[in-house]
């Protein structure tokens, strides 16, 4: 006879009840809530929502690993099948599949330094995306009025920035957005500060940074979210992380990389000493230009003044007098000459006239006979016997009476 | 005018005066006075500037 356990004594569980029992059993074990497990990655996949799934294996066993998007975002390197990794997380049970799994917070690669690996991977990825490209670099303002500073309010970096600004260009106002710069929440804090600063419209340039520290201390500046927030900033960003030798992803994506916080200030503001020198130069130049102008005008004025002086006027009158005198003289001498010329001409004419005079003929022995009425005798027909005639000689004249009228000698 | 605008204006005035032999004397003098005023204003701004620091969160717990 088969012994039956009476129904009343059977405890029947639903699948869910048993699953929940096991789930509690696992999840209430404190030492299972924070475990580090080493193994090899296989069946790696990433869902559209950004969650990561893979199987962690060693030579005998395997366990499922899930890394939700929130944690996966903090993954500082690219997971690949076959990779030996360390997973940190808590164990839980996924009731829908009846599967226990590690809910991972962190995954770190074994082999090369985890951080170094993460740095190289992110650098490569962002470079491929063009986030470091020169044409994305925004120019910095020459005379920033407001400088946004994103760093720890209590850190040395902020003190350095303020001190350097006071010394160099106190005109610029500093707006500090305090944030954690290392440890948990630092990257998120920096991203938030970058976004908050970009909400304002009065910031000319941003300094994002911190003082020196270990690579872990500076790690927030190697986070992808920080790099992307810097890239997305409409305000130009100057990175100033650590010391000269520290080179972070933030430095590469920033519009300008300053080796230190005080170097950042030197780069983004002019030096007031230089500005004062420049102002002195303007001052001197202005005075020089206006003085030159005055001198030129003065010279011109003096010139005009001399031209209109009484002495000059008297001189002018004297000069006119002199001119008049000269003209007068010239006139007179011209007239005198004319007279002399006339005299000479007259004399010549007189001589010529004289030469033509009959008196000259008389001098050679000829004479002129006239009737008493003055009629000159040229023919015997003009007179009768006993007519009185007058004969003019060269010297004196004769009163004569015609005795006979003869024919001409040729008759 | 911001400090930057004042400097730019100043440099314009100097340039205008340098070239401006055609400029009537009255205008030159006006420009000169404006320029000297700008130099003084800029210098005072620089010398009297006190650095202002504002904490946008009004907390310094970090």
CSV table of C-alpha atoms in Angstrom, one decimal, chain A residues 142-143 275 278-279 282, chain B residues 1-16 34-35 38-39 42:
chain,number,residue,atom,x,y,z
A,142,UNK,CA,39.2,88.7,-26.6
A,143,UNK,CA,37.7,90.7,-23.8
A,275,UNK,CA,46.3,97.3,-21.8
A,278,UNK,CA,48.4,100.5,-24.9
A,279,UNK,CA,46.2,103.2,-23.5
A,282,UNK,CA,46.9,106.1,-27.5
B,1,UNK,CA,29.9,101.0,-23.9
B,2,UNK,CA,31.9,98.0,-22.8
B,3,UNK,CA,35.6,98.2,-22.2
B,4,UNK,CA,36.1,96.4,-25.5
B,5,UNK,CA,33.9,98.8,-27.4
B,6,UNK,CA,35.6,101.8,-25.8
B,7,UNK,CA,39.0,100.5,-26.9
B,8,UNK,CA,37.7,99.9,-30.5
B,9,UNK,CA,36.2,103.4,-30.6
B,10,UNK,CA,39.5,104.8,-29.4
B,11,UNK,CA,41.5,103.1,-32.1
B,12,UNK,CA,38.9,104.4,-34.6
B,13,UNK,CA,39.4,108.0,-33.4
B,14,UNK,CA,43.2,107.8,-33.5
B,15,UNK,CA,43.0,106.4,-37.1
B,16,UNK,CA,40.5,109.1,-38.1
B,34,UNK,CA,36.5,112.2,-27.1
B,35,UNK,CA,39.7,110.2,-27.5
B,38,UNK,CA,38.0,107.3,-23.6
B,39,UNK,CA,41.6,106.9,-22.6
B,42,UNK,CA,39.4,102.9,-19.9
